[in-house]
Coordinates of C-alpha atoms in Angstrom, one line a residue:
Chain A
V1 CA 20.8 27.4 -2.1
T2 CA 20.4 26.9 -5.8
A3 CA 23.8 26.1 -7.1
A4 CA 25.6 29.0 -5.5
G5 CA 29.3 28.6 -5.3
E6 CA 31.9 28.7 -8.0
G7 CA 32.1 25.2 -9.5
P8 CA 29.9 23.5 -12.1
V9 CA 26.8 21.4 -11.5
A10 CA 27.9 17.7 -11.6
I11 CA 25.3 15.3 -12.9
L12 CA 25.6 11.7 -12.0
A13 CA 23.5 10.3 -14.8
G14 CA 21.6 7.0 -14.9
G15 CA 19.2 5.8 -17.5
G16 CA 16.1 7.2 -19.1
G17 CA 15.4 10.6 -20.6
L18 CA 15.7 12.6 -17.4
P19 CA 19.4 13.3 -17.3
M20 CA 19.3 14.7 -20.9
A21 CA 16.3 16.9 -20.0
L22 CA 18.2 18.3 -17.0
V23 CA 21.3 19.0 -19.2
E24 CA 19.2 20.8 -21.7
S25 CA 17.3 22.8 -19.0
L26 CA 20.6 23.9 -17.4
R27 CA 22.0 24.9 -20.8
R28 CA 18.9 27.0 -21.4
R29 CA 19.8 28.8 -18.2
G30 CA 23.4 29.3 -19.6
R31 CA 25.0 26.8 -17.4
S32 CA 27.1 23.9 -18.6
P33 CA 27.0 21.0 -16.3
R34 CA 29.7 18.3 -16.0
I35 CA 28.3 14.8 -16.7
L36 CA 29.4 11.6 -15.2
A37 CA 27.5 8.9 -17.0
F38 CA 26.9 5.5 -15.5
R39 CA 28.1 2.7 -17.8
G40 CA 25.2 0.6 -19.1
F41 CA 22.5 3.0 -17.8
A42 CA 23.1 6.4 -19.4
D43 CA 21.8 6.6 -22.9
R44 CA 24.2 6.8 -25.8
R45 CA 23.5 10.4 -26.7
L46 CA 24.2 11.5 -23.1
A47 CA 27.2 9.2 -22.8
R48 CA 28.7 11.0 -25.9
L49 CA 28.2 14.4 -24.2
S50 CA 29.6 13.2 -20.9
D51 CA 32.8 14.2 -19.3
G52 CA 33.4 10.8 -17.7
I53 CA 32.0 7.3 -17.5
A54 CA 31.9 5.2 -14.4
D55 CA 30.5 2.0 -13.1
T56 CA 27.7 2.6 -10.6
L57 CA 29.5 0.5 -8.1
D58 CA 32.9 2.1 -8.5
V59 CA 32.4 4.4 -5.6
E60 CA 36.1 5.3 -5.5
S61 CA 36.3 6.4 -9.1
V62 CA 33.1 8.5 -8.8
L63 CA 34.5 10.2 -5.7
A64 CA 37.8 10.8 -7.3
T65 CA 36.2 12.4 -10.4
L66 CA 34.0 14.6 -8.3
A67 CA 37.1 15.7 -6.3
R68 CA 38.7 16.8 -9.5
W69 CA 35.7 18.7 -10.7
K70 CA 35.0 20.5 -7.4
P71 CA 31.3 21.0 -8.3
A72 CA 29.2 23.5 -6.5
L73 CA 26.4 20.9 -6.6
V74 CA 26.1 17.2 -7.3
V75 CA 22.8 15.9 -8.7
L76 CA 21.8 12.2 -8.9
V77 CA 19.4 11.7 -11.8
G78 CA 18.1 8.9 -13.9
A79 CA 17.3 5.3 -13.3
V80 CA 19.9 2.9 -12.0
N81 CA 18.8 -0.6 -11.2
R82 CA 19.4 -1.8 -7.7
P83 CA 22.6 -3.7 -8.0
A84 CA 23.0 -7.2 -6.7
P85 CA 23.5 -7.3 -2.9
L86 CA 27.0 -8.7 -2.9
A87 CA 28.2 -6.1 -5.4
V88 CA 26.9 -3.3 -3.2
L89 CA 28.6 -4.9 -0.2
S90 CA 32.0 -4.9 -1.9
A91 CA 31.6 -1.4 -3.4
F92 CA 30.8 0.2 -0.1
S93 CA 33.0 -2.0 2.1
A94 CA 35.7 0.6 2.2
Y95 CA 33.3 3.3 3.5
R96 CA 31.0 1.5 5.9
N97 CA 31.3 -0.9 8.7
R98 CA 29.7 -4.4 8.7
Q99 CA 26.6 -3.4 10.7
H100 CA 26.0 -0.3 8.6
L101 CA 26.4 -2.4 5.4
A102 CA 23.9 -5.0 6.7
E103 CA 21.3 -2.2 7.4
L104 CA 22.0 -0.7 4.0
M105 CA 21.3 -3.9 2.2
A106 CA 18.2 -4.6 4.2
S107 CA 16.7 -1.2 3.5
G108 CA 14.6 0.0 0.6
D109 CA 15.9 1.7 -2.5
D110 CA 15.6 5.0 -0.8
G111 CA 17.8 3.7 2.0
L112 CA 20.5 2.8 -0.5
L113 CA 20.3 6.2 -2.3
S114 CA 20.3 8.0 1.0
A115 CA 23.5 6.2 1.9
V116 CA 25.0 7.4 -1.3
I117 CA 23.9 11.0 -0.6
R118 CA 25.3 10.8 3.0
L119 CA 28.6 9.5 1.6
L120 CA 28.8 12.4 -0.9
E121 CA 28.0 14.9 1.9
E122 CA 30.6 13.4 4.2
R123 CA 33.1 14.0 1.4
G124 CA 32.1 17.7 1.4
F125 CA 29.9 17.7 -1.6
T126 CA 26.5 19.5 -1.7
V127 CA 23.8 17.4 -3.2
G128 CA 21.2 19.3 -5.2
R129 CA 17.5 18.9 -6.0
I130 CA 16.2 18.6 -9.5
D131 CA 13.1 20.5 -8.5
E132 CA 15.2 23.5 -7.6
L133 CA 17.6 23.2 -10.6
A134 CA 14.9 22.6 -13.2
P135 CA 11.5 23.3 -11.8
E136 CA 9.9 23.3 -15.2
L137 CA 10.5 19.5 -15.4
L138 CA 8.0 19.0 -12.6
A139 CA 4.3 18.3 -13.2
K140 CA 2.1 21.3 -12.8
Q141 CA -1.3 21.3 -11.1
G142 CA -4.6 20.8 -12.9
V143 CA -5.8 19.1 -16.1
L144 CA -2.7 19.1 -18.3
G145 CA -4.1 17.8 -21.6
A146 CA -7.3 18.1 -23.6
V147 CA -9.2 15.4 -21.7
A148 CA -10.7 16.0 -18.3
P149 CA -11.3 13.0 -15.9
A150 CA -14.9 11.8 -15.4
P151 CA -16.3 12.2 -11.9
E152 CA -15.8 8.5 -11.3
A153 CA -12.1 8.8 -12.2
V154 CA -11.8 11.8 -9.8
A155 CA -12.9 9.5 -7.0
G156 CA -10.4 6.9 -8.1
I157 CA -7.6 9.5 -8.2
S158 CA -8.4 10.6 -4.7
R159 CA -8.4 7.0 -3.5
G160 CA -5.1 6.3 -5.2
F161 CA -3.4 9.3 -3.6
S162 CA -4.7 8.2 -0.2
L163 CA -3.3 4.8 -0.8
L164 CA 0.1 6.1 -1.8
A165 CA 0.1 8.3 1.3
A166 CA -0.7 5.3 3.5
L167 CA 2.2 3.4 1.8
S168 CA 4.7 6.3 2.2
P169 CA 6.2 5.1 5.4
F170 CA 7.1 1.8 3.8
D171 CA 9.4 3.0 1.1
V172 CA 7.5 0.8 -1.4
G173 CA 6.2 1.8 -4.9
Q174 CA 5.3 5.3 -5.9
A175 CA 2.5 4.3 -8.2
A176 CA -0.8 2.3 -8.1
A177 CA -3.7 1.6 -10.4
I178 CA -7.3 2.1 -9.4
S179 CA -10.5 1.2 -11.2
G180 CA -13.6 2.8 -9.7
T181 CA -12.6 2.6 -6.1
R182 CA -10.9 -0.7 -6.5
V183 CA -7.2 -0.9 -6.1
I184 CA -5.9 -3.0 -9.0
A185 CA -2.1 -2.9 -8.5
V186 CA 0.5 -1.5 -6.2
E187 CA 3.9 -0.8 -7.6
G188 CA 6.8 -2.5 -6.1
P189 CA 10.5 -2.5 -7.2
E190 CA 9.4 -4.0 -10.5
G191 CA 8.5 -0.5 -11.7
T192 CA 5.6 1.2 -13.4
D193 CA 5.9 -0.5 -16.8
A194 CA 5.8 -4.0 -15.3
M195 CA 2.9 -2.9 -13.0
L196 CA 1.0 -1.7 -16.0
K197 CA 1.4 -5.1 -17.7
R198 CA -0.2 -6.6 -14.7
V199 CA -3.0 -4.1 -14.8
K200 CA -3.6 -5.0 -18.5
R201 CA -4.1 -8.7 -17.5
I202 CA -6.4 -7.8 -14.7
V203 CA -8.7 -5.2 -16.3
G204 CA -7.9 -5.6 -19.9
R205 CA -10.2 -8.5 -20.8
G206 CA -13.3 -7.3 -22.4
V207 CA -13.6 -3.9 -20.7
K208 CA -15.4 -1.7 -23.0
D209 CA -15.3 1.6 -21.3
R210 CA -12.0 2.5 -19.7
R211 CA -12.4 3.7 -16.2
G212 CA -9.1 3.0 -14.4
V213 CA -6.4 5.5 -13.5
L214 CA -2.7 5.3 -12.9
V215 CA -1.6 7.4 -9.9
K216 CA 2.0 8.2 -9.3
T217 CA 3.8 10.6 -6.9
A218 CA 6.7 10.9 -4.6
K219 CA 6.4 9.5 -1.1
S220 CA 5.3 12.2 1.2
S221 CA 8.5 11.8 3.2
Q222 CA 10.7 11.7 0.1
D223 CA 14.1 13.3 0.1
L224 CA 13.8 15.3 -3.0
R225 CA 17.5 14.9 -3.7
I226 CA 16.6 11.3 -4.5
D227 CA 15.4 10.6 -8.0
L228 CA 11.7 11.7 -8.3
P229 CA 9.1 9.5 -9.9
A230 CA 8.6 10.3 -13.6
I231 CA 6.3 9.7 -16.4
G232 CA 6.7 10.3 -20.1
P233 CA 5.2 9.5 -23.5
R234 CA 5.9 5.8 -23.0
T235 CA 4.0 5.8 -19.7
V236 CA 1.0 7.2 -21.6
L237 CA 1.2 4.5 -24.2
R238 CA 1.4 1.7 -21.6
A239 CA -1.4 3.1 -19.6
A240 CA -3.6 3.2 -22.7
A241 CA -2.6 -0.3 -23.6
A242 CA -3.5 -1.4 -20.1
G243 CA -7.0 -0.1 -20.6
L244 CA -6.8 2.9 -18.3
A245 CA -8.7 6.1 -18.7
G246 CA -5.9 8.4 -17.6
I247 CA -2.9 9.3 -15.4
A248 CA -2.8 11.5 -12.3
V249 CA 0.6 12.5 -10.9
G250 CA 1.5 14.5 -7.9
A251 CA 1.9 18.2 -8.9
G252 CA 5.4 19.3 -8.0
A253 CA 6.3 15.8 -6.9
T254 CA 6.6 14.0 -10.2
L255 CA 8.7 14.7 -13.3
I256 CA 7.2 14.8 -16.8
L257 CA 9.8 13.8 -19.4
D258 CA 9.3 15.5 -22.7
E259 CA 6.1 17.3 -21.4
S260 CA 4.8 18.5 -24.8
R261 CA 5.1 15.0 -26.4
T262 CA 3.6 13.4 -23.2
I263 CA 0.6 15.6 -23.3
A264 CA 0.2 15.2 -27.1
T265 CA 0.3 11.4 -26.7
A266 CA -2.3 11.6 -24.0
D267 CA -4.6 13.8 -26.1
R268 CA -4.2 11.6 -29.2
L269 CA -5.1 8.5 -27.1
K270 CA -7.9 10.4 -25.3
L271 CA -6.3 9.8 -21.9
F272 CA -6.6 12.4 -19.2
L273 CA -3.4 13.7 -17.6
V274 CA -3.8 15.5 -14.3
G275 CA -1.4 17.1 -11.9
H276 CA -2.9 16.4 -8.5
G277 CA -2.4 18.9 -5.8
T278 CA -1.3 17.4 -2.5
N279 CA -0.3 19.1 0.7
A280 CA 2.4 16.7 1.6
T281 CA 4.6 16.8 -1.5
T282 CA 7.2 19.5 -0.9
S283 CA 8.8 18.9 2.4
Chain B
V1 CA -24.6 -18.6 17.0
T2 CA -22.8 -21.6 15.7
A3 CA -25.2 -23.3 13.4
A4 CA -28.2 -23.4 15.7
G5 CA -31.5 -24.1 14.0
E6 CA -32.8 -27.2 12.4
G7 CA -31.5 -27.2 8.8
P8 CA -28.2 -28.3 7.5
V9 CA -25.1 -26.2 6.8
A10 CA -25.1 -25.2 3.2
I11 CA -21.7 -24.8 1.6
L12 CA -21.4 -22.6 -1.5
A13 CA -18.1 -24.1 -2.7
G14 CA -15.6 -22.4 -5.0
G15 CA -12.1 -23.7 -5.9
G16 CA -9.1 -24.8 -3.9
G17 CA -8.8 -27.2 -1.1
L18 CA -10.7 -25.3 1.5
P19 CA -14.3 -26.4 0.8
M20 CA -13.2 -30.1 1.1
A21 CA -11.4 -29.3 4.3
L22 CA -14.6 -27.7 5.7
V23 CA -16.7 -30.6 4.6
E24 CA -14.3 -33.0 6.4
S25 CA -14.2 -30.9 9.5
L26 CA -18.0 -30.8 9.7
R27 CA -18.3 -34.5 9.2
R28 CA -15.8 -35.1 12.0
R29 CA -18.3 -33.2 14.1
G30 CA -21.1 -35.5 13.0
R31 CA -22.7 -33.0 10.7
S32 CA -23.4 -33.5 7.0
P33 CA -23.4 -30.3 5.1
R34 CA -25.2 -29.7 1.8
I35 CA -22.8 -28.7 -0.9
L36 CA -23.6 -26.4 -3.8
A37 CA -20.5 -26.6 -6.1
F38 CA -19.7 -23.7 -8.4
R39 CA -19.1 -25.0 -11.9
G40 CA -15.6 -24.6 -13.1
F41 CA -14.3 -23.7 -9.7
A42 CA -15.1 -26.5 -7.2
D43 CA -12.6 -29.4 -7.6
R44 CA -13.7 -32.7 -9.1
R45 CA -13.7 -34.7 -5.8
L46 CA -15.9 -32.1 -4.2
A47 CA -18.2 -31.8 -7.2
R48 CA -18.8 -35.5 -7.0
L49 CA -19.9 -35.2 -3.3
S50 CA -22.0 -32.2 -4.0
D51 CA -25.8 -32.0 -3.8
G52 CA -26.0 -29.5 -6.6
I53 CA -23.9 -27.5 -9.2
A54 CA -24.5 -23.9 -10.2
D55 CA -22.8 -21.2 -12.2
T56 CA -21.4 -18.5 -10.0
L57 CA -23.5 -16.0 -11.8
D58 CA -26.7 -17.9 -11.8
V59 CA -27.9 -16.0 -8.7
E60 CA -31.5 -17.1 -9.3
S61 CA -30.7 -20.9 -9.3
V62 CA -28.4 -20.5 -6.2
L63 CA -31.2 -18.8 -4.3
A64 CA -33.8 -21.4 -5.5
T65 CA -31.6 -24.3 -4.3
L66 CA -31.0 -22.7 -0.9
A67 CA -34.7 -22.0 -0.6
R68 CA -35.3 -25.8 -1.1
W69 CA -32.6 -26.8 1.4
K70 CA -33.7 -24.4 4.1
P71 CA -30.2 -24.3 5.7
A72 CA -29.6 -23.1 9.2
L73 CA -26.4 -21.5 7.9
V74 CA -24.9 -20.7 4.5
V75 CA -21.1 -20.6 4.2
L76 CA -19.2 -19.2 1.2
V77 CA -15.9 -20.9 0.9
G78 CA -13.2 -21.3 -1.7
A79 CA -11.8 -19.2 -4.5
V80 CA -14.0 -17.8 -7.2
N81 CA -12.4 -15.5 -9.7
R82 CA -13.9 -12.1 -10.1
P83 CA -16.2 -12.5 -13.0
A84 CA -16.2 -10.2 -16.0
P85 CA -18.0 -6.9 -15.2
L86 CA -20.8 -7.3 -17.8
A87 CA -21.6 -10.8 -16.5
V88 CA -22.0 -9.5 -13.0
L89 CA -24.2 -6.7 -14.2
S90 CA -26.6 -9.1 -15.9
A91 CA -26.5 -11.6 -13.1
F92 CA -27.4 -9.1 -10.4
S93 CA -29.7 -6.9 -12.6
A94 CA -32.8 -8.5 -11.2
Y95 CA -31.8 -7.7 -7.6
R96 CA -30.1 -4.3 -7.7
N97 CA -30.8 -1.0 -9.2
R98 CA -28.5 0.7 -11.7
Q99 CA -26.8 3.0 -9.2
H100 CA -26.2 0.1 -6.8
L101 CA -24.8 -2.1 -9.6
A102 CA -22.4 0.6 -10.7
E103 CA -21.1 1.0 -7.1
L104 CA -20.9 -2.8 -6.9
M105 CA -18.8 -3.0 -10.0
A106 CA -16.5 -0.2 -8.9
S107 CA -15.9 -1.7 -5.5
G108 CA -13.2 -4.2 -4.5
D109 CA -13.6 -7.9 -4.3
D110 CA -14.9 -7.6 -0.7
G111 CA -17.5 -5.2 -2.0
L112 CA -18.7 -7.8 -4.4
L113 CA -18.8 -10.5 -1.8
S114 CA -20.4 -8.3 0.7
A115 CA -23.2 -7.7 -1.8
V116 CA -23.7 -11.4 -2.2
I117 CA -23.9 -11.8 1.6
R118 CA -26.3 -8.9 1.8
L119 CA -28.5 -10.5 -0.8
L120 CA -28.5 -13.8 1.0
E121 CA -29.4 -12.1 4.2
E122 CA -32.2 -10.2 2.6
R123 CA -33.6 -13.5 1.5
G124 CA -33.6 -14.6 5.1
F125 CA -30.5 -16.8 5.2
T126 CA -28.0 -16.7 7.9
V127 CA -24.4 -16.5 6.6
G128 CA -21.9 -18.4 8.8
R129 CA -18.2 -17.9 9.5
I130 CA -15.7 -20.6 8.8
D131 CA -13.7 -19.6 11.9
E132 CA -16.7 -20.5 14.0
L133 CA -17.7 -23.6 12.1
A134 CA -14.2 -25.1 11.8
P135 CA -11.8 -23.2 14.0
E136 CA -9.1 -25.8 13.7
L137 CA -8.5 -24.7 10.1
L138 CA -7.2 -21.4 11.3
A139 CA -3.5 -20.7 11.8
K140 CA -2.5 -21.0 15.4
Q141 CA -0.1 -18.5 17.1
G142 CA 3.6 -19.1 17.4
V143 CA 6.3 -21.0 15.4
L144 CA 4.3 -23.7 13.7
G145 CA 7.1 -25.8 12.1
A146 CA 10.6 -26.9 13.0
V147 CA 12.4 -23.7 11.8
A148 CA 12.3 -20.5 13.8
P149 CA 12.7 -17.1 12.1
A150 CA 16.0 -15.3 12.4
P151 CA 15.9 -11.9 14.2
E152 CA 16.2 -10.1 10.9
A153 CA 13.2 -12.0 9.6
V154 CA 11.2 -11.1 12.8
A155 CA 11.8 -7.4 11.9
G156 CA 10.6 -8.1 8.4
I157 CA 7.5 -9.9 9.7
S158 CA 6.7 -6.9 11.9
R159 CA 7.1 -4.5 9.0
G160 CA 5.0 -6.7 6.8
F161 CA 2.1 -6.8 9.2
S162 CA 2.3 -3.0 9.7
L163 CA 2.2 -2.6 5.9
L164 CA -0.9 -4.9 5.6
A165 CA -2.6 -3.0 8.4
A166 CA -1.9 0.3 6.6
L167 CA -3.4 -1.2 3.5
S168 CA -6.5 -2.5 5.2
P169 CA -8.8 0.4 4.4
F170 CA -8.1 0.0 0.7
D171 CA -9.4 -3.5 0.2
V172 CA -6.3 -4.5 -1.7
G173 CA -4.1 -7.6 -1.3
Q174 CA -3.8 -9.6 1.8
A175 CA -0.2 -10.4 1.3
A176 CA 3.2 -8.8 0.9
A177 CA 6.8 -9.9 0.6
I178 CA 9.5 -8.2 2.7
S179 CA 13.3 -8.7 2.6
G180 CA 15.1 -7.2 5.5
T181 CA 12.9 -4.2 6.0
R182 CA 12.5 -3.6 2.3
V183 CA 9.0 -4.2 0.8
I184 CA 9.4 -6.3 -2.3
A185 CA 5.9 -6.8 -3.4
V186 CA 2.3 -6.0 -2.4
E187 CA -0.4 -8.4 -3.6
G188 CA -3.2 -7.1 -5.7
P189 CA -6.0 -9.0 -7.4
E190 CA -3.4 -11.2 -9.2
G191 CA -3.1 -13.4 -6.0
T192 CA -0.3 -14.8 -3.9
D193 CA 1.1 -17.2 -6.5
A194 CA 1.5 -14.5 -9.1
M195 CA 3.0 -12.2 -6.5
L196 CA 5.5 -14.8 -5.6
K197 CA 6.6 -15.1 -9.2
R198 CA 7.3 -11.4 -9.1
V199 CA 9.3 -11.8 -5.9
K200 CA 11.3 -14.5 -7.5
R201 CA 12.3 -12.2 -10.3
I202 CA 13.2 -9.4 -7.9
V203 CA 15.1 -11.2 -5.2
G204 CA 15.9 -14.5 -6.9
R205 CA 19.0 -13.5 -8.9
G206 CA 22.1 -14.5 -7.1
V207 CA 20.8 -14.3 -3.5
K208 CA 22.8 -16.8 -1.5
D209 CA 21.2 -16.5 1.9
R210 CA 17.4 -16.4 1.9
R211 CA 16.2 -13.5 4.0
G212 CA 12.8 -12.5 2.7
V213 CA 9.4 -13.4 4.2
L214 CA 5.9 -13.8 2.9
V215 CA 3.3 -12.2 5.2
K216 CA -0.4 -12.9 4.8
T217 CA -3.4 -12.0 6.9
A218 CA -7.0 -10.9 6.7
K219 CA -7.7 -7.2 6.5
S220 CA -8.2 -5.8 10.0
S221 CA -11.7 -4.7 9.0
Q222 CA -12.5 -8.0 7.2
D223 CA -16.0 -9.4 7.4
L224 CA -15.0 -13.0 8.5
R225 CA -18.0 -14.4 6.6
I226 CA -16.0 -13.5 3.5
D227 CA -13.4 -16.0 2.4
L228 CA -10.3 -15.7 4.5
P229 CA -6.8 -15.6 3.1
A230 CA -5.3 -19.1 3.0
I231 CA -2.0 -20.8 2.6
G232 CA -1.2 -24.4 1.9
P233 CA 1.6 -26.8 0.8
R234 CA 1.8 -25.1 -2.6
T235 CA 2.3 -21.7 -1.0
V236 CA 5.3 -23.1 0.8
L237 CA 6.7 -24.5 -2.4
R238 CA 6.3 -21.2 -4.2
A239 CA 7.7 -19.2 -1.3
A240 CA 10.8 -21.4 -1.3
A241 CA 11.1 -21.1 -5.1
A242 CA 10.9 -17.3 -4.8
G243 CA 14.0 -17.4 -2.4
L244 CA 12.1 -16.5 0.7
A245 CA 13.1 -17.7 4.2
G246 CA 9.7 -18.2 5.5
I247 CA 6.0 -17.4 5.9
A248 CA 4.2 -15.5 8.6
V249 CA 0.4 -15.6 8.7
G250 CA -2.1 -13.8 10.9
A251 CA -3.0 -16.2 13.7
G252 CA -6.7 -16.7 13.8
A253 CA -7.1 -14.7 10.6
T254 CA -5.6 -17.0 8.0
L255 CA -6.6 -20.5 7.0
I256 CA -4.0 -23.3 6.7
L257 CA -5.1 -25.9 4.1
D258 CA -3.8 -29.4 5.0
E259 CA -1.9 -28.1 8.0
S260 CA 0.2 -31.2 8.6
R261 CA 1.4 -31.3 5.0
T262 CA 2.0 -27.6 4.9
I263 CA 4.2 -27.8 8.0
A264 CA 6.0 -30.8 6.8
T265 CA 6.7 -29.1 3.5
A266 CA 8.1 -26.1 5.3
D267 CA 10.2 -28.2 7.5
R268 CA 11.6 -30.2 4.6
L269 CA 12.5 -26.9 2.7
K270 CA 13.8 -25.3 5.9
L271 CA 11.3 -22.5 5.7
F272 CA 9.9 -21.0 8.9
L273 CA 6.1 -20.9 9.3
V274 CA 4.8 -18.5 12.0
G275 CA 1.3 -17.6 13.2
H276 CA 1.7 -14.0 14.0
G277 CA -0.5 -12.6 16.9
T278 CA -2.3 -9.4 16.0
N279 CA -4.7 -7.5 18.1
A280 CA -6.9 -6.4 15.2
T281 CA -7.7 -9.8 13.7
T282 CA -11.0 -10.9 15.2
S283 CA -13.5 -8.2 15.0

């Protein structure tokens, strides 16, 4: 299923470093993807490389571009903020009835992205998975850096993954922070960076020995064509600033942007970085 | 079991309006409780009425005072911030061994409060439950104000209570915010007010019709001798400011401070206020 067919891979590119990482990965494999960059989200370097620019909500123009490109696969990648409700309503109004639109707006982020994927499939496009196109971008299992987690942190990691599994049916955050066995924060739509600021306020004051852990993974029911959770060097910096001892991500269910720099940053700051094996990650 | 025995009810009073509400409730029943106010937490009016003032961490002085009063029942009531780890360690060091202390510090807030309750019981005190001493302070079931929730909000309430039930084993927040069926925030140790600020940032921008709901209830496994979650007039004000349509609390598992003013505030701001019946509340 991995990008068979004649056409190119079309990348619908949002923000962050992931779209560029995917482009580079595909090029290393001798494939040149077509890039449609989302205005205001895709970074400048990527936008310069792109074959087209579109507004996230200009569904019509996105579909028209894809129809011209006739891609073998379409991949959605990179962060796109949830747009304002009324904007979504008007963007989708040509494609969905009122009832469907209301459900769409009331659903979680995954609900919205699933709707986009369904729309693409209805138009005959095949939507690809980044873990199949560029498996090397996914977190591997085991201790990834030079620092191993203390036994106490291992208990925290296990508790964190149980918590995220319990939250899976609710389409809420894909990350949490645990200190000891105490849950310190659960990520909502505000994202990991904002959650880590909260963690800093809660554990930061006067903690001498860092003991907390950031856990992050895809929901167990996650459609892997939908943007996977990701960490990168910045996540490590923020976790360190929040007074955490390390980061555990779901192996095969989380992306690591700029892996070598992410690991080097963790090593330098003496944070552990662990790819946690779960049974429920690849569905 | 309701405060039999000869001695008075001893109230260990933290912050917020609840200790005063309990004092007034007991007085209406013709009982005059002894009040030990926690310095820096108990409000001024209550501190003036109190029979003693103690630092939350001065375990020795608290136990000595209680030993003098010989209360039939001790009740812990009102908010007390989680103290800094090192302070707890030194306060409890006379009563707990190192291993126990480490577990205590690593556990959630309930773990810490449970340890206090165990210590009191070891010293021969009976720890009472506010829902037995002053049942009228607990949320009743049904629509409590003038506004009824829309069908969409009812779905959100139901999703919110399912979410809180799923979180119960993790000793994390007792509140969440849902919009439609989308989970917008899960409360951590930062508390409901801070969570509602986050909600305001997430849903606040440009939402014309309020649709979200704040849900709040005790954990299904909660020891009801431990401070119950509470709402009051201020919660209603903050929920309104966050753009929510209403509040649903666990009937019999949440306290309503100053109920008449809380309901009046909700009515004035056109928020619904619902006591949600759950099976798992009274254990």
